[in-house]
Amino acid sequence: MATKRLLRHASDTISASKLVTFNCPAFDTITQLFLTFENSGAAATLANILAGVAKITILVNGEQILNASATDMNKVWQMLGTQVGNGTQTNSLPLFLGNLLYKLPESESLFDLGCDKYTQNTPVTNIQVQIQFASSVTGLTDVTLYSERVAKGLGQNTTKAICKLLTYAQTGSVGINEVDTLPRDSAMGRLFTLAVQGTAVISVGEALVNNDPVVQNADLNTNGALLLQRGFTQPSGTFAYCFSDGGMVNSLLSMEGVTDFRLKTTLTTGGSYDLVDCTVRVVA
């Protein structure tokens, strides 16, 4: 069995409003990417990372597979709970969500990034990790990119499925706010959509597929109880539209045949909120 390796690739200094871009080497099978943040040689605090990192983006061959703030990603890690060290991060942040969401090793490995074949039988030629820092940064001086990877043999490092985590910013008013514009390609499945409060306050959520409810007028407590049953946690300040139980890879909401996918989020205070959308698709 091939040995997994943890490799350090590149570091850069941090300053306010700076965009740091790392070009990650594309070889073997990448099982995880990590960003490690430091403060003058010591571990940075999670609070300073959340305040200072405005956005993290990953592009593979130009395709965006991650676009989220550190704050929104931390809510996702909290939701996954025991899957990610009881939801507690330090200064090293894992970026591949598919490997974190599923409990079974055979399901986790489906989301490894195999560099010999990505899509349409083409290899991975470019992996770019971008970190956009906020206009005010405290207690952050350096960031480093690491990868965990394994060599499976010539031509055997293939990507089987792609897990994406993309953020869609929303502004809503008091009452029910409907969103029907999230992607619903027939080849994709939806694992969860996490509504994260900004200035808005969320009280109830409903999700409909072709006008048929899959989450029906659930308040925060009821929805939270459902998540606990599935092995997840509903973080404070969120409503988790969860369509997976973290078990087998077919535990998802298929978008095949879906002509209308709609989220109805009830706000008791109007304002901003994010829809952090996690989807998968099998590589053709």
Tab-separated table of C-alpha atoms in Angstrom, residues 1 10 17 30 39 41 51 67 85 103 124 162 173 178 221 242 250 255:
chain	number	residue	atom	x	y	z
A	1	MET	CA	0.000	0.000	0.000
A	10	ALA	CA	4.998	27.495	-0.343
A	17	SER	CA	-6.082	43.518	1.776
A	30	ILE	CA	-4.064	14.724	-3.379
A	39	ASN	CA	1.994	34.974	13.971
A	41	GLY	CA	6.665	32.046	14.311
A	51	ALA	CA	-11.405	37.945	11.295
A	67	ASN	CA	-15.087	29.866	-2.578
A	85	GLY	CA	-11.873	16.999	15.594
A	103	LYS	CA	-17.488	8.687	7.787
A	124	VAL	CA	-4.740	18.205	-13.690
A	162	ILE	CA	-15.601	16.457	-7.274
A	173	SER	CA	-36.136	41.209	4.561
A	178	GLU	CA	-37.036	32.501	-1.472
A	221	ASN	CA	-34.579	23.357	17.327
A	242	CYS	CA	-28.827	18.992	5.187
A	250	ASN	CA	-25.255	8.102	-2.385
A	255	MET	CA	-30.516	17.064	-9.025
